[in-house]
Amino acid sequence: MLLCVDIGNTNIKIGVFDGDQLVQRWRLATERERLADEYAVLVSSLFSAADLHISQITGCAISSVVPSLTDTFDEFSRRYLQLEPLILRHDTPIGMRIHTDYPAEVGPDLIANAFAARHLHGTPLIVIGFGTATTFVAVSKAGDFEGGAIAPGLVTAGESLFRATATLPRVALSRPPVAVGKNTIRSLQAGLVFGFAGLVEALVERIQPELGGGAKVIATGGLAALIAPETQVIDVIEPDLALIGLRLIYEQVKQ
């Protein structure tokens, strides 16, 4: 079995693959202060609850945008799995050229998303990640990573608004019934949900001609299911895209 770990700024996604089947997945809050021993205890307890054991793991692939936790999970894999992990970086040989000014700045999660989307849906592509940031990745018809756009994440934008205004309450991120809110909660929900749907449409409209048109739009991330129904430009939601990408990359590099 293959253990895949996608470490983000807000969440850590963990998946266990048996062949090409994702048999178990978990989402944890990112806690930078935790040690490898602490994550080992946590992962072992999750495995036990799912009737799995870490001794069944024969490979490990890691994607991380949190350098301190990259080292933590590297240590976890080496000490507790007795495995040298594949740590995805911009120069990992995966057959996808990165056509940006500074490839080392590209997040490994974006690479994993783009690689998986290309495998599943062909090219050209626009991959939208709804996470701490809202990311747009352009994949050319040739299958290369061409760059993209980065906007605030939905939760990030909401939290910033709530912190900066004394009288606005925190609200649940759910679809409001109308765009014209009759109270503060409905108005905030309309601005966040419908506003981000409009942001998605505007950026996709601008990116499409730069890829030659006809790019399929794939959405991933925890809030993809909230925004996708509010726009006609998203074709497919793939919630486990980064984990799938890590599996595919591991198989390609290790073959």
Coordinates of C-alpha atoms in Angstrom, one line a residue:
M1 CA 0.0 0.0 0.0
L2 CA 1.1 3.6 -0.7
L3 CA 0.8 6.4 1.8
C4 CA 0.3 9.8 0.3
V5 CA 0.6 13.0 2.3
D6 CA -0.4 16.4 1.0
I7 CA 0.7 19.1 3.5
G8 CA -1.1 22.5 3.1
N9 CA -1.0 25.6 5.1
T10 CA -4.4 24.9 6.7
N11 CA -5.0 21.1 6.3
I12 CA -3.0 17.9 5.9
K13 CA -4.6 15.4 3.5
I14 CA -3.6 11.8 4.0
G15 CA -4.5 9.0 1.7
V16 CA -3.8 5.3 1.5
F17 CA -3.9 3.6 -1.9
D18 CA -4.1 -0.1 -2.6
G19 CA -3.0 -0.2 -6.2
D20 CA -5.0 2.6 -7.9
Q21 CA -7.8 2.6 -5.4
L22 CA -8.0 5.2 -2.6
V23 CA -9.1 3.0 0.2
Q24 CA -8.9 5.5 3.0
R25 CA -8.4 9.2 3.4
W26 CA -8.3 11.7 6.3
R27 CA -8.0 15.5 6.6
L28 CA -6.1 17.0 9.6
A29 CA -5.5 20.5 10.8
T30 CA -2.0 21.6 10.0
E31 CA -0.1 22.0 13.2
R32 CA 3.5 23.1 12.6
E33 CA 4.7 22.4 16.2
R34 CA 3.9 18.7 16.2
L35 CA 6.8 16.4 16.2
A36 CA 7.3 13.3 14.0
D37 CA 6.6 11.1 17.1
E38 CA 3.3 12.9 17.6
Y39 CA 2.2 12.5 14.0
A40 CA 3.2 8.8 14.2
V41 CA 0.9 8.3 17.2
L42 CA -1.9 10.2 15.4
V43 CA -1.5 8.3 12.1
S44 CA -1.3 5.0 13.9
S45 CA -4.5 5.7 15.7
L46 CA -6.2 6.6 12.4
F47 CA -5.0 3.4 10.8
S48 CA -6.2 1.4 13.7
A49 CA -9.7 2.9 13.5
A50 CA -9.7 2.0 9.8
D51 CA -8.5 -1.6 10.5
L52 CA -5.1 -0.8 8.8
H53 CA -1.6 -1.0 10.2
I54 CA 1.4 1.1 9.2
S55 CA 3.4 -2.1 8.5
Q56 CA 1.2 -2.5 5.4
I57 CA 2.7 0.6 3.9
T58 CA 5.3 -0.1 1.3
G59 CA 5.8 3.3 -0.2
C60 CA 5.3 7.0 0.8
A61 CA 4.9 10.1 -1.3
I62 CA 4.9 13.6 0.2
S63 CA 3.8 17.0 -1.1
S64 CA 4.3 20.0 1.2
V65 CA 4.2 23.8 1.2
V66 CA 5.2 23.9 4.9
P67 CA 9.0 23.3 5.0
S68 CA 9.1 22.4 8.7
L69 CA 6.5 19.7 8.2
T70 CA 8.3 18.4 5.2
D71 CA 11.1 17.5 7.5
T72 CA 8.7 16.2 10.1
F73 CA 7.0 13.8 7.8
D74 CA 10.3 12.8 6.2
E75 CA 11.5 11.8 9.6
F76 CA 8.2 10.0 10.3
S77 CA 8.5 8.0 7.1
R78 CA 12.1 7.0 7.7
R79 CA 11.6 6.1 11.4
Y80 CA 8.2 4.6 11.6
L81 CA 7.6 3.2 8.1
Q82 CA 11.3 2.4 7.5
L83 CA 10.9 4.0 4.0
E84 CA 12.7 6.7 2.2
P85 CA 9.8 8.9 1.0
L86 CA 9.4 10.5 -2.4
I87 CA 9.2 14.2 -1.7
L88 CA 7.7 16.1 -4.6
R89 CA 9.7 19.1 -5.7
H90 CA 9.7 21.3 -8.8
D91 CA 12.6 19.3 -10.3
T92 CA 11.2 15.9 -9.7
P93 CA 11.3 14.1 -13.1
I94 CA 7.7 13.7 -14.0
G95 CA 7.6 14.6 -17.7
M96 CA 5.8 17.9 -17.1
R97 CA 7.8 21.0 -17.9
I98 CA 7.2 24.0 -15.7
H99 CA 7.2 27.2 -17.9
T100 CA 7.4 29.8 -15.2
D101 CA 10.1 32.4 -14.4
Y102 CA 11.0 30.7 -11.1
P103 CA 10.0 27.0 -11.1
A104 CA 11.3 26.5 -7.6
E105 CA 8.5 28.8 -6.4
V106 CA 5.7 26.6 -7.7
G107 CA 3.9 24.8 -4.9
P108 CA 4.3 21.0 -5.1
D109 CA 0.5 20.7 -4.5
L110 CA -0.1 22.6 -7.7
I111 CA 2.2 20.3 -9.6
A112 CA 0.4 17.2 -8.2
N113 CA -3.0 18.7 -9.0
A114 CA -1.9 19.5 -12.6
F115 CA -0.3 16.1 -13.1
A116 CA -3.4 14.2 -11.9
A117 CA -5.8 16.4 -13.9
R118 CA -3.7 15.9 -17.1
H119 CA -3.8 12.1 -16.5
L120 CA -7.5 12.0 -15.8
H121 CA -8.9 14.6 -18.3
G122 CA -6.3 15.3 -21.0
T123 CA -5.2 18.8 -22.1
P124 CA -5.5 21.8 -22.2
L125 CA -6.7 22.3 -18.6
I126 CA -7.4 24.9 -16.0
V127 CA -7.1 23.5 -12.5
I128 CA -8.7 25.5 -9.7
G129 CA -7.8 24.8 -6.1
F130 CA -10.1 26.1 -3.4
G131 CA -7.9 26.1 -0.3
T132 CA -6.1 28.7 1.8
A133 CA -5.6 30.5 -1.5
T134 CA -7.7 30.1 -4.6
T135 CA -5.3 29.0 -7.2
F136 CA -5.6 28.7 -11.0
V137 CA -3.1 26.6 -12.9
A138 CA -2.9 26.6 -16.7
V139 CA -1.8 23.4 -18.4
S140 CA -1.1 23.7 -22.1
K141 CA -2.2 21.4 -24.9
A142 CA 1.3 20.0 -24.8
G143 CA 0.8 19.0 -21.2
D144 CA 3.1 21.6 -19.6
F145 CA 2.6 23.7 -16.5
E146 CA 2.3 27.2 -17.9
G147 CA 1.7 29.2 -14.7
G148 CA -1.5 30.6 -13.3
A149 CA -3.1 33.0 -10.9
I150 CA -3.5 33.2 -7.1
A151 CA -6.3 34.9 -5.3
P152 CA -7.3 34.8 -1.6
G153 CA -9.0 31.7 -0.4
L154 CA -12.7 31.9 0.5
V155 CA -12.1 31.3 4.2
T156 CA -9.0 33.5 4.2
A157 CA -10.9 36.4 2.7
G158 CA -13.8 35.9 5.2
E159 CA -11.5 35.7 8.2
S160 CA -9.7 38.9 7.1
L161 CA -13.0 40.7 6.7
F162 CA -14.2 39.6 10.1
R163 CA -11.0 40.6 11.8
A164 CA -11.0 44.0 10.2
T165 CA -14.6 45.0 11.0
A166 CA -15.8 45.2 14.6
T167 CA -19.5 44.7 13.8
L168 CA -19.5 41.9 11.2
P169 CA -20.1 38.4 12.6
R170 CA -18.5 35.2 11.5
V171 CA -20.9 33.3 9.3
A172 CA -21.2 29.8 8.1
L173 CA -20.0 29.4 4.5
S174 CA -23.2 28.2 2.8
R175 CA -25.2 29.3 -0.2
P176 CA -27.6 32.1 0.5
P177 CA -31.0 32.0 -1.2
V178 CA -30.6 35.4 -2.9
A179 CA -27.9 37.8 -3.9
V180 CA -29.5 40.7 -2.2
G181 CA -29.3 39.9 1.5
K182 CA -31.9 41.4 3.9
N183 CA -29.6 40.9 6.9
T184 CA -25.9 41.0 7.7
I185 CA -25.4 37.2 7.6
R186 CA -27.2 36.8 4.2
S187 CA -25.3 39.8 2.8
L188 CA -21.9 38.3 3.9
Q189 CA -22.8 34.9 2.5
A190 CA -23.9 36.4 -0.8
G191 CA -20.7 38.5 -1.1
L192 CA -18.4 35.6 -0.3
V193 CA -20.1 32.7 -2.2
F194 CA -21.5 34.6 -5.2
G195 CA -18.5 37.0 -5.2
F196 CA -16.0 34.1 -5.5
A197 CA -18.1 32.4 -8.2
G198 CA -17.8 35.7 -10.2
L199 CA -14.0 35.7 -9.5
V200 CA -13.7 32.2 -10.9
E201 CA -15.7 33.0 -14.0
A202 CA -13.7 36.2 -14.7
L203 CA -10.3 34.5 -14.4
V204 CA -11.3 31.4 -16.4
E205 CA -12.6 33.7 -19.1
R206 CA -9.2 35.5 -19.3
I207 CA -7.1 32.3 -19.1
Q208 CA -9.0 30.3 -21.8
P209 CA -7.8 32.3 -24.8
E210 CA -4.2 32.2 -23.5
L211 CA -4.4 28.4 -23.7
G212 CA -6.0 28.5 -27.1
G213 CA -9.5 27.9 -25.9
G214 CA -11.4 24.7 -25.1
A215 CA -9.6 24.0 -21.8
K216 CA -11.4 21.8 -19.5
V217 CA -11.8 23.3 -16.0
I218 CA -11.2 21.0 -13.0
A219 CA -11.9 22.1 -9.4
T220 CA -10.5 20.6 -6.3
G221 CA -10.2 21.6 -2.6
G222 CA -12.5 21.6 0.3
L223 CA -14.8 24.4 -0.9
A224 CA -15.0 23.3 -4.6
A225 CA -18.4 21.8 -4.0
L226 CA -19.7 25.1 -2.6
I227 CA -18.6 27.3 -5.5
A228 CA -18.9 24.9 -8.5
P229 CA -22.8 24.9 -8.6
E230 CA -22.8 28.7 -8.7
T231 CA -20.9 28.9 -12.0
Q232 CA -21.1 27.3 -15.4
V233 CA -17.4 27.3 -16.1
I234 CA -16.4 24.3 -13.9
D235 CA -16.6 21.0 -15.7
V236 CA -15.5 18.5 -13.0
I237 CA -14.9 18.4 -9.3
E238 CA -12.0 16.1 -8.2
P239 CA -11.8 16.4 -4.4
D240 CA -8.8 14.0 -4.1
L241 CA -6.7 15.4 -7.0
A242 CA -3.5 16.1 -5.1
L243 CA -3.5 12.6 -3.5
I244 CA -4.1 11.0 -6.9
G245 CA -1.3 13.1 -8.4
L246 CA 1.1 11.9 -5.7
R247 CA 0.2 8.3 -6.4
L248 CA 0.7 8.7 -10.2
I249 CA 4.0 10.6 -9.7
Y250 CA 5.2 8.0 -7.2
E251 CA 4.4 5.2 -9.7
Q252 CA 6.2 7.0 -12.5
V253 CA 9.3 7.9 -10.6
K254 CA 9.7 4.6 -8.8
Q255 CA 9.0 2.3 -11.8

